[in-house]
mmCIF file of C-alpha atoms in Angstrom:
data_model
loop_
_atom_site.group_PDB
_atom_site.id
_atom_site.type_symbol
_atom_site.label_atom_id
_atom_site.label_comp_id
_atom_site.label_asym_id
_atom_site.label_seq_id
_atom_site.Cartn_x
_atom_site.Cartn_y
_atom_site.Cartn_z
ATOM 1 C CA MET A 1 -91.456 180.711 316.852
ATOM 2 C CA GLY A 2 -91.852 184.494 318.632
ATOM 3 C CA GLU A 3 -89.901 185.846 321.219
ATOM 4 C CA TRP A 4 -91.004 185.625 325.085
ATOM 5 C CA ARG A 5 -91.970 189.344 326.631
ATOM 6 C CA LYS A 6 -92.259 190.181 330.164
ATOM 7 C CA CYS A 7 -95.836 190.877 331.454
ATOM 8 C CA LYS A 8 -97.522 192.478 334.349
ATOM 9 C CA LEU A 9 -100.041 190.213 335.727
ATOM 10 C CA GLY A 10 -102.412 192.947 336.644
ATOM 11 C CA ASP A 11 -102.379 193.720 333.226
ATOM 12 C CA VAL A 12 -103.953 190.122 332.074
ATOM 13 C CA ALA A 13 -106.201 189.411 334.808
ATOM 14 C CA LYS A 14 -108.614 189.895 337.533
ATOM 15 C CA PHE A 15 -108.039 188.999 341.304
ATOM 16 C CA SER A 16 -110.443 187.938 343.835
ATOM 17 C CA TYR A 17 -110.269 186.677 347.116
ATOM 18 C CA GLY A 18 -112.188 183.479 348.263
ATOM 19 C CA THR A 19 -114.955 184.173 351.357
ATOM 20 C CA MET A 20 -115.159 182.271 354.606
ATOM 21 C CA PRO A 21 -118.020 179.868 354.348
ATOM 22 C CA LYS A 22 -121.174 180.072 357.071
ATOM 23 C CA LYS A 23 -120.392 177.540 359.519
ATOM 24 C CA ASP A 24 -124.232 176.256 359.380
ATOM 25 C CA LYS A 25 -124.093 175.165 355.812
ATOM 26 C CA LEU A 26 -120.837 173.095 356.241
ATOM 27 C CA ASP A 27 -121.200 169.221 355.502
ATOM 28 C CA THR A 28 -124.719 170.055 353.808
ATOM 29 C CA GLY A 29 -123.837 170.148 350.186
ATOM 30 C CA ILE A 30 -121.896 168.336 347.513
ATOM 31 C CA TYR A 31 -119.121 170.900 346.802
ATOM 32 C CA PRO A 32 -115.804 170.469 348.690
ATOM 33 C CA THR A 33 -114.119 173.589 350.373
ATOM 34 C CA PHE A 34 -110.908 174.668 349.039
ATOM 35 C CA SER A 35 -108.932 176.237 351.656
ATOM 36 C CA GLY A 36 -105.928 176.802 349.584
ATOM 37 C CA TYR A 37 -103.860 173.821 351.177
ATOM 38 C CA LYS A 38 -106.432 170.815 350.518
ATOM 39 C CA TYR A 39 -110.296 170.012 349.921
ATOM 40 C CA GLN A 40 -112.039 169.872 353.097
ATOM 41 C CA TYR A 41 -115.764 169.729 354.438
ATOM 42 C CA LEU A 42 -118.855 170.291 351.985
ATOM 43 C CA TYR A 43 -120.489 173.607 351.176
ATOM 44 C CA PRO A 44 -123.940 173.528 348.905
ATOM 45 C CA GLU A 45 -122.255 176.097 346.338
ATOM 46 C CA ILE A 46 -119.205 176.691 343.942
ATOM 47 C CA ASN A 47 -117.704 180.166 343.173
ATOM 48 C CA CYS A 48 -114.344 178.106 341.783
ATOM 49 C CA LYS A 49 -114.402 175.974 338.857
ATOM 50 C CA LYS A 50 -112.460 172.978 337.381
ATOM 51 C CA GLY A 51 -109.192 174.198 335.586
ATOM 52 C CA ASP A 52 -109.212 177.861 337.695
ATOM 53 C CA VAL A 53 -105.625 179.301 338.416
ATOM 54 C CA ILE A 54 -105.666 180.217 342.514
ATOM 55 C CA VAL A 55 -102.818 181.596 344.811
ATOM 56 C CA VAL A 56 -102.625 180.392 348.405
ATOM 57 C CA ALA A 57 -102.572 184.176 349.721
ATOM 58 C CA ARG A 58 -102.439 183.271 353.754
ATOM 59 C CA GLY A 59 -102.058 180.236 356.378
ATOM 60 C CA VAL A 60 -99.943 178.138 358.258
ATOM 61 C CA GLY A 61 -97.864 177.256 355.125
ATOM 62 C CA GLY A 62 -97.831 177.115 351.503
ATOM 63 C CA THR A 63 -98.411 181.272 351.075
ATOM 64 C CA GLY A 64 -97.285 181.767 347.570
ATOM 65 C CA ASP A 65 -98.047 178.306 346.171
ATOM 66 C CA VAL A 66 -99.847 178.212 343.304
ATOM 67 C CA LYS A 67 -102.368 175.788 342.522
ATOM 68 C CA ILE A 68 -105.238 174.444 339.293
ATOM 69 C CA VAL A 69 -108.381 173.469 340.946
ATOM 70 C CA ARG A 70 -109.168 169.730 339.888
ATOM 71 C CA GLU A 71 -112.986 169.949 340.642
ATOM 72 C CA ASP A 72 -115.911 172.674 341.387
ATOM 73 C CA CYS A 73 -115.620 174.185 344.576
ATOM 74 C CA TYR A 74 -115.541 176.712 347.061
ATOM 75 C CA LEU A 75 -112.798 179.077 347.611
ATOM 76 C CA THR A 76 -112.324 180.294 351.009
ATOM 77 C CA ASN A 77 -110.690 183.517 351.906
ATOM 78 C CA LEU A 78 -107.175 181.678 352.234
ATOM 79 C CA SER A 79 -106.665 182.054 348.601
ATOM 80 C CA ILE A 80 -106.733 184.428 346.019
ATOM 81 C CA LYS A 81 -108.496 183.521 342.559
ATOM 82 C CA ILE A 82 -106.724 184.447 339.137
ATOM 83 C CA ASP A 83 -109.217 185.295 335.950
ATOM 84 C CA PHE A 84 -107.100 185.505 333.136
ATOM 85 C CA ASP A 85 -107.835 187.163 329.745
ATOM 86 C CA ASN A 86 -107.273 183.540 328.167
ATOM 87 C CA SER A 87 -107.102 185.793 324.710
ATOM 88 C CA ILE A 88 -103.181 186.012 326.211
ATOM 89 C CA VAL A 89 -102.213 183.893 328.691
ATOM 90 C CA ASP A 90 -103.459 179.996 328.923
ATOM 91 C CA ASN A 91 -104.000 179.091 332.878
ATOM 92 C CA LYS A 92 -102.076 175.491 332.823
ATOM 93 C CA PHE A 93 -99.100 177.647 331.161
ATOM 94 C CA PHE A 94 -98.963 180.502 334.005
ATOM 95 C CA TYR A 95 -99.496 176.926 336.837
ATOM 96 C CA TYR A 96 -96.520 175.644 335.149
ATOM 97 C CA ASN A 97 -94.621 178.778 335.435
ATOM 98 C CA TYR A 98 -94.760 178.795 339.211
ATOM 99 C CA PHE A 99 -94.567 174.593 339.570
ATOM 100 C CA LEU A 100 -91.290 174.400 341.009
ATOM 101 C CA GLU A 101 -90.403 178.271 341.901
ATOM 102 C CA THR A 102 -93.819 179.598 343.876
ATOM 103 C CA LEU A 103 -94.670 183.361 344.596
ATOM 104 C CA ARG A 104 -93.658 182.698 348.600
ATOM 105 C CA TYR A 105 -91.579 185.406 348.042
ATOM 106 C CA LEU A 106 -94.232 188.196 347.499
ATOM 107 C CA ASP A 107 -95.262 187.875 351.282
ATOM 108 C CA SER A 108 -95.412 190.482 353.101
ATOM 109 C CA GLY A 109 -93.281 189.201 355.858
ATOM 110 C CA SER A 110 -96.024 190.408 358.287
ATOM 111 C CA ALA A 111 -96.715 188.190 361.472
ATOM 112 C CA GLN A 112 -99.097 186.082 359.746
ATOM 113 C CA SER A 113 -97.622 185.151 356.191
ATOM 114 C CA GLN A 114 -99.547 186.560 353.282
ATOM 115 C CA ILE A 115 -99.853 187.859 349.876
ATOM 116 C CA THR A 116 -102.345 190.730 348.762
ATOM 117 C CA ILE A 117 -103.933 191.360 345.289
ATOM 118 C CA ALA A 118 -101.703 194.581 345.485
ATOM 119 C CA ASP A 119 -98.640 192.213 345.005
ATOM 120 C CA LEU A 120 -99.518 190.168 342.719
ATOM 121 C CA SER A 121 -101.014 192.915 340.137
ATOM 122 C CA ASN A 122 -97.333 194.138 340.211
ATOM 123 C CA GLU A 123 -95.445 190.655 339.615
ATOM 124 C CA TYR A 124 -94.256 190.421 336.450
ATOM 125 C CA PHE A 125 -93.320 186.817 334.031
ATOM 126 C CA SER A 126 -92.564 185.915 330.851
ATOM 127 C CA LEU A 127 -94.507 184.567 328.253
ATOM 128 C CA PRO A 128 -94.470 183.092 324.444
ATOM 129 C CA SER A 129 -97.479 183.488 322.295
ATOM 130 C CA LEU A 130 -100.218 181.653 323.719
ATOM 131 C CA GLU A 131 -99.564 178.903 320.548
ATOM 132 C CA GLU A 132 -96.541 178.193 322.478
ATOM 133 C CA GLN A 133 -97.843 178.617 325.956
ATOM 134 C CA LYS A 134 -100.216 176.272 324.853
ATOM 135 C CA ALA A 135 -97.956 173.583 323.512
ATOM 136 C CA ILE A 136 -95.675 174.151 326.693
ATOM 137 C CA ALA A 137 -98.778 173.448 328.909
ATOM 138 C CA GLU A 138 -99.508 170.317 326.954
ATOM 139 C CA VAL A 139 -96.160 168.649 327.124
ATOM 140 C CA LEU A 140 -96.426 168.806 330.752
ATOM 141 C CA SER A 141 -99.637 168.422 331.946
ATOM 142 C CA SER A 142 -99.019 164.687 329.771
ATOM 143 C CA PHE A 143 -96.730 164.257 332.610
ATOM 144 C CA ASP A 144 -98.625 165.079 335.447
ATOM 145 C CA ASP A 145 -102.089 162.762 333.545
ATOM 146 C CA LYS A 146 -99.725 159.487 333.877
ATOM 147 C CA ILE A 147 -98.921 160.791 337.433
ATOM 148 C CA ASP A 148 -102.772 161.008 338.440
ATOM 149 C CA LEU A 149 -103.667 158.376 336.537
ATOM 150 C CA LEU A 150 -101.228 155.829 338.385
ATOM 151 C CA HIS A 151 -102.145 157.815 342.159
ATOM 152 C CA ARG A 152 -105.568 156.655 341.578
ATOM 153 C CA GLN A 153 -104.708 153.216 340.351
ATOM 154 C CA ASN A 154 -102.516 153.056 343.637
ATOM 155 C CA ASN A 155 -105.232 154.262 345.601
ATOM 156 C CA THR A 156 -107.385 151.812 344.083
ATOM 157 C CA LEU A 157 -105.064 148.504 344.519
ATOM 158 C CA GLU A 158 -104.517 149.805 348.377
ATOM 159 C CA GLU A 159 -108.074 149.938 349.171
ATOM 160 C CA LEU A 160 -108.492 146.833 347.717
ATOM 161 C CA ALA A 161 -106.027 145.136 349.586
ATOM 162 C CA GLN A 162 -106.879 146.486 352.890
ATOM 163 C CA THR A 163 -110.358 145.402 352.057
ATOM 164 C CA LEU A 164 -109.395 141.635 351.215
ATOM 165 C CA PHE A 165 -107.405 141.764 354.842
ATOM 166 C CA ARG A 166 -110.247 142.904 356.832
ATOM 167 C CA GLN A 167 -112.629 140.849 355.212
ATOM 168 C CA TRP A 168 -110.300 137.752 355.881
ATOM 169 C CA PHE A 169 -108.819 138.658 359.278
ATOM 170 C CA VAL A 170 -111.016 140.870 361.025
ATOM 171 C CA GLU A 171 -114.221 139.809 360.059
ATOM 172 C CA GLU A 172 -114.123 136.224 359.076
ATOM 173 C CA ALA A 173 -111.510 135.989 361.883
ATOM 174 C CA GLY A 174 -111.901 132.403 363.826
ATOM 175 C CA GLU A 175 -112.998 132.049 367.503
ATOM 176 C CA GLY A 176 -109.992 129.316 367.718
ATOM 177 C CA TRP A 177 -107.140 131.929 366.816
ATOM 178 C CA GLU A 178 -104.479 132.593 368.725
ATOM 179 C CA VAL A 179 -104.040 135.529 370.996
ATOM 180 C CA GLY A 180 -100.676 136.918 371.363
ATOM 181 C CA LYS A 181 -98.305 139.851 371.764
ATOM 182 C CA LEU A 182 -96.668 141.502 368.526
ATOM 183 C CA PRO A 183 -92.996 139.982 368.981
ATOM 184 C CA ASP A 184 -94.588 136.436 368.240
ATOM 185 C CA GLU A 185 -95.932 137.767 364.675
ATOM 186 C CA PHE A 186 -93.017 140.463 364.088
ATOM 187 C CA ASP A 187 -89.422 141.563 364.546
ATOM 188 C CA PHE A 188 -88.713 144.798 365.015
ATOM 189 C CA THR A 189 -86.173 147.566 365.272
ATOM 190 C CA MET A 190 -86.578 150.676 367.059
ATOM 191 C CA GLY A 191 -84.440 153.470 365.295
ATOM 192 C CA LEU A 192 -81.542 155.347 367.127
ATOM 193 C CA SER A 193 -80.255 158.483 365.609
ATOM 194 C CA PRO A 194 -76.831 158.898 364.398
ATOM 195 C CA LYS A 195 -74.788 162.316 365.793
ATOM 196 C CA GLY A 196 -76.322 165.160 363.671
ATOM 197 C CA GLU A 197 -72.521 165.935 362.404
ATOM 198 C CA THR A 198 -72.705 162.699 360.480
ATOM 199 C CA PHE A 199 -75.978 163.952 358.294
ATOM 200 C CA ASN A 200 -75.298 165.429 354.529
ATOM 201 C CA GLU A 201 -77.254 166.069 351.899
ATOM 202 C CA GLU A 202 -74.881 164.968 349.412
ATOM 203 C CA LYS A 203 -76.107 161.877 348.964
ATOM 204 C CA ILE A 204 -72.821 160.625 351.043
ATOM 205 C CA GLY A 205 -73.193 156.909 353.081
ATOM 206 C CA ILE A 206 -77.155 155.707 353.531
ATOM 207 C CA PRO A 207 -80.166 157.380 353.367
ATOM 208 C CA MET A 208 -81.972 158.141 357.181
ATOM 209 C CA TYR A 209 -85.682 158.506 357.546
ATOM 210 C CA GLN A 210 -86.300 160.397 360.958
ATOM 211 C CA GLY A 211 -89.979 160.366 360.904
ATOM 212 C CA ASN A 212 -92.953 161.549 359.784
ATOM 213 C CA ALA A 213 -91.699 164.420 358.231
ATOM 214 C CA ASP A 214 -90.051 161.980 355.883
ATOM 215 C CA PHE A 215 -92.883 159.785 354.518
ATOM 216 C CA GLU A 216 -94.900 160.044 351.420
ATOM 217 C CA PHE A 217 -96.779 158.058 349.951
ATOM 218 C CA ARG A 218 -95.881 154.306 350.398
ATOM 219 C CA PHE A 219 -91.824 155.218 350.237
ATOM 220 C CA PRO A 220 -90.146 157.960 352.288
ATOM 221 C CA LYS A 221 -88.475 160.735 350.483
ATOM 222 C CA ASN A 222 -84.291 160.950 350.490
ATOM 223 C CA ARG A 223 -84.189 163.627 352.388
ATOM 224 C CA VAL A 224 -80.807 163.271 354.478
ATOM 225 C CA TYR A 225 -78.323 160.658 354.244
ATOM 226 C CA THR A 226 -75.815 159.410 357.251
ATOM 227 C CA THR A 227 -71.887 158.028 357.525
ATOM 228 C CA ASP A 228 -72.832 156.686 360.579
ATOM 229 C CA PRO A 229 -75.758 154.840 360.690
ATOM 230 C CA LYS A 230 -76.483 153.151 364.237
ATOM 231 C CA ARG A 231 -79.903 150.802 363.211
ATOM 232 C CA TYR A 232 -81.131 149.645 360.136
ATOM 233 C CA ALA A 233 -84.512 148.921 357.922
ATOM 234 C CA GLU A 234 -84.105 146.834 355.277
ATOM 235 C CA LYS A 235 -85.668 146.844 351.962
ATOM 236 C CA PHE A 236 -89.594 146.589 351.932
ATOM 237 C CA ASP A 237 -89.653 146.536 355.549
ATOM 238 C CA THR A 238 -92.844 148.594 357.102
ATOM 239 C CA LEU A 239 -91.601 151.745 359.113
ATOM 240 C CA VAL A 240 -93.701 153.244 361.372
ATOM 241 C CA SER A 241 -93.286 156.678 362.855
ATOM 242 C CA VAL A 242 -93.456 156.499 366.609
ATOM 243 C CA ARG A 243 -92.975 159.961 367.835
ATOM 244 C CA ALA A 244 -94.673 163.125 367.238
ATOM 245 C CA PRO A 245 -96.770 162.021 365.429
ATOM 246 C CA VAL A 246 -97.506 158.165 366.404
ATOM 247 C CA GLY A 247 -98.529 156.225 363.587
ATOM 248 C CA ALA A 248 -97.592 157.185 360.172
ATOM 249 C CA GLN A 249 -96.903 154.383 357.530
ATOM 250 C CA ASN A 250 -94.530 153.965 355.126
ATOM 251 C CA MET A 251 -92.154 150.988 353.499
ATOM 252 C CA ALA A 252 -88.346 151.219 353.054
ATOM 253 C CA LYS A 253 -87.469 151.385 349.515
ATOM 254 C CA GLU A 254 -84.024 150.328 350.167
ATOM 255 C CA LYS A 255 -81.215 149.134 353.139
ATOM 256 C CA CYS A 256 -81.894 152.505 355.048
ATOM 257 C CA CYS A 257 -80.882 153.851 358.438
ATOM 258 C CA ILE A 258 -83.805 154.617 360.953
ATOM 259 C CA GLY A 259 -83.328 157.181 363.501
ATOM 260 C CA ARG A 260 -85.164 157.355 367.061
ATOM 261 C CA GLY A 261 -88.624 158.599 365.360
ATOM 262 C CA VAL A 262 -88.783 155.469 363.220
ATOM 263 C CA ALA A 263 -89.440 152.044 364.112
ATOM 264 C CA SER A 264 -89.214 149.064 361.261
ATOM 265 C CA PHE A 265 -90.971 145.878 361.185
ATOM 266 C CA ARG A 266 -90.518 142.795 359.462
ATOM 267 C CA TYR A 267 -92.816 139.426 359.429
ATOM 268 C CA LYS A 268 -91.119 136.561 362.029
ATOM 269 C CA LYS A 269 -91.656 133.907 359.704
ATOM 270 C CA ASP A 270 -90.631 134.742 356.167
ATOM 271 C CA SER A 271 -88.987 138.136 355.588
ATOM 272 C CA SER A 272 -90.499 138.097 352.168
ATOM 273 C CA PHE A 273 -94.135 138.607 353.329
ATOM 274 C CA TYR A 274 -93.893 142.544 352.966
ATOM 275 C CA THR A 275 -97.470 142.593 351.863
ATOM 276 C CA TYR A 276 -98.559 140.561 354.665
ATOM 277 C CA THR A 277 -96.479 143.205 357.457
ATOM 278 C CA TYR A 278 -97.771 146.224 355.690
ATOM 279 C CA PHE A 279 -101.285 145.762 355.741
ATOM 280 C CA LYS A 280 -101.491 143.954 358.955
ATOM 281 C CA MET A 281 -99.519 146.944 360.944
ATOM 282 C CA LYS A 282 -101.933 149.326 359.067
ATOM 283 C CA SER A 283 -104.571 147.291 360.639
ATOM 284 C CA LEU A 284 -103.339 148.047 363.908
ATOM 285 C CA MET A 285 -102.756 152.204 363.106
ATOM 286 C CA ASP A 286 -105.855 152.642 365.371
ATOM 287 C CA GLU A 287 -104.400 151.132 368.083
ATOM 288 C CA ILE A 288 -100.615 152.533 367.649
ATOM 289 C CA LYS A 289 -102.196 156.485 367.278
ATOM 290 C CA GLN A 290 -103.782 156.447 370.684
ATOM 291 C CA PHE A 291 -100.202 156.623 371.888
ATOM 292 C CA ASN A 292 -100.141 160.491 370.341
ATOM 293 C CA ASP A 293 -102.522 161.362 373.404
ATOM 294 C CA SER A 294 -99.853 159.445 376.042
ATOM 295 C CA GLY A 295 -99.719 162.851 378.035
ATOM 296 C CA THR A 296 -96.102 163.899 376.994
ATOM 297 C CA VAL A 297 -95.633 167.475 375.384
ATOM 298 C CA PHE A 298 -94.533 164.734 372.171
ATOM 299 C CA GLY A 299 -96.658 161.408 371.675
ATOM 300 C CA SER A 300 -94.603 158.651 371.797
ATOM 301 C CA ILE A 301 -94.593 154.575 371.402
ATOM 302 C CA ASN A 302 -91.657 152.822 372.962
ATOM 303 C CA LYS A 303 -90.029 149.181 372.647
ATOM 304 C CA THR A 304 -92.113 147.887 375.857
ATOM 305 C CA ASP A 305 -95.261 149.174 374.447
ATOM 306 C CA PHE A 306 -95.266 147.536 371.282
ATOM 307 C CA GLN A 307 -93.713 143.992 372.680
ATOM 308 C CA GLU A 308 -96.716 144.341 375.303
ATOM 309 C CA MET A 309 -99.237 144.915 372.589
ATOM 310 C CA GLU A 310 -101.889 142.391 372.021
ATOM 311 C CA ILE A 311 -103.018 140.613 368.410
ATOM 312 C CA SER A 312 -104.520 137.968 366.972
ATOM 313 C CA ILE A 313 -102.365 135.644 365.089
ATOM 314 C CA PRO A 314 -104.400 134.030 362.159
ATOM 315 C CA PRO A 315 -103.149 130.346 360.801
ATOM 316 C CA LYS A 316 -100.220 130.245 358.770
ATOM 317 C CA ASP A 317 -101.935 129.010 355.688
ATOM 318 C CA LEU A 318 -104.390 131.956 355.642
ATOM 319 C CA VAL A 319 -101.516 134.493 355.846
ATOM 320 C CA ASN A 320 -99.718 132.569 353.016
ATOM 321 C CA LYS A 321 -102.973 133.056 350.623
ATOM 322 C CA TYR A 322 -102.964 136.629 351.329
ATOM 323 C CA GLN A 323 -99.327 136.913 350.633
ATOM 324 C CA ASN A 324 -99.514 134.805 347.484
ATOM 325 C CA GLU A 325 -103.410 136.582 346.227
ATOM 326 C CA VAL A 326 -102.265 140.542 347.447
ATOM 327 C CA LYS A 327 -98.463 140.376 346.782
ATOM 328 C CA PRO A 328 -98.973 140.840 342.935
ATOM 329 C CA LEU A 329 -101.384 144.084 343.537
ATOM 330 C CA ASP A 330 -98.808 145.366 346.251
ATOM 331 C CA ASP A 331 -96.207 144.881 344.080
ATOM 332 C CA LYS A 332 -97.761 147.122 341.059
ATOM 333 C CA VAL A 333 -98.454 149.691 343.455
ATOM 334 C CA ILE A 334 -94.614 149.877 344.467
ATOM 335 C CA GLN A 335 -94.047 149.778 340.494
ATOM 336 C CA ASN A 336 -96.295 152.291 339.903
ATOM 337 C CA THR A 337 -94.552 154.937 342.781
ATOM 338 C CA PHE A 338 -91.649 154.267 341.586
ATOM 339 C CA GLN A 339 -92.826 155.076 337.890
ATOM 340 C CA ILE A 340 -94.387 158.275 339.456
ATOM 341 C CA LYS A 341 -90.893 159.472 340.928
ATOM 342 C CA THR A 342 -89.286 159.237 337.748
ATOM 343 C CA LEU A 343 -91.932 161.409 335.897
ATOM 344 C CA GLU A 344 -91.751 163.442 338.268
ATOM 345 C CA ASN A 345 -87.839 163.949 338.130
ATOM 346 C CA MET A 346 -88.672 163.998 334.254
ATOM 347 C CA ARG A 347 -91.103 166.702 334.233
ATOM 348 C CA ASP A 348 -88.690 168.571 337.030
ATOM 349 C CA THR A 349 -86.264 168.470 334.739
ATOM 350 C CA LEU A 350 -87.816 169.452 331.359
ATOM 351 C CA LEU A 351 -89.837 172.214 333.199
ATOM 352 C CA PRO A 352 -87.474 174.942 333.849
ATOM 353 C CA LYS A 353 -85.923 174.473 330.569
ATOM 354 C CA LEU A 354 -89.447 174.698 328.617
ATOM 355 C CA MET A 355 -90.029 177.920 330.622
ATOM 356 C CA GLY A 356 -86.386 179.248 330.055
ATOM 357 C CA GLY A 357 -86.749 179.033 326.419
ATOM 358 C CA GLU A 358 -84.004 176.639 326.455
ATOM 359 C CA VAL A 359 -85.788 174.032 324.848
ATOM 360 C CA ARG A 360 -88.684 174.966 322.608
ATOM 361 C CA VAL A 361 -91.911 172.720 321.352
ATOM 362 C CA LYS A 362 -92.782 172.264 317.747
ATOM 363 C CA LEU A 363 -95.418 174.096 316.729
#
């Protein structure tokens, strides 16, 4: 295998800014508009194709992030497209080169965070032969392809679980069902934050979740720990963000401390009914999210609000049926989510070793 060489980005690529679409054409076409952070709206043209490399050029957050376009889209002026000479640079290799360490250090530091084409043109990076670039990208892509497959499977399974809940407990709800309050069906705990000096990121103590900032798909990320937990959630309890913003939802993956931005919920009659609890709380989110407009500086929902929340209480045999039939689907989501995290950790451990030449792929 050959040696890696330093290369100036401007010598191997051309650059172009996206443009803002005309407002009268938004929501009229079939192609998503890519703002640099996410797809939004629809636009009847494309200026960016699947597999293209873009850099988020400016905006509220994410400046310097490098992305691979997942489907044909219209690129707005928040991003810069990089057109490589593909006889020299492989698109995916460049993407992975900045996957963990982005180009944010090129930020101009002006009032509005931004990166320019001139900044990118003068960036240097190291690359091996094109053959080795493609081999490295293939190894890393194999992780991402599996991760993407599991994410799509999870979305399908969650949609099915929600569809069944809506059909059985909303559309087919019986007129004689009991009407009660949320505490009639669920036990819940409002979080309480420990003192700041007990916080750490060295995994000392117990994981603590403060709210929406910690929530990801299904399970929160372990960002902060505390040595002095005040209130707990148990494994698989449903977690709900109760302030700024209200209504984000997750599930505890282990016993954890909940801060004042989180409440935990558990089915009163059987704590193992975490699937029913999760999707029942999900069905109440529209009502819960109304507390974002409570008139305070930051929206919030308190213990009394939950205690007074009216709900329909279905027959126990129907709850049992839902739990028994949908729990296997939900457990598959949980299993997939843990597997995703394992694959991400493996990829993120291997990536810098491949990019630094410490580990070489066999050609």
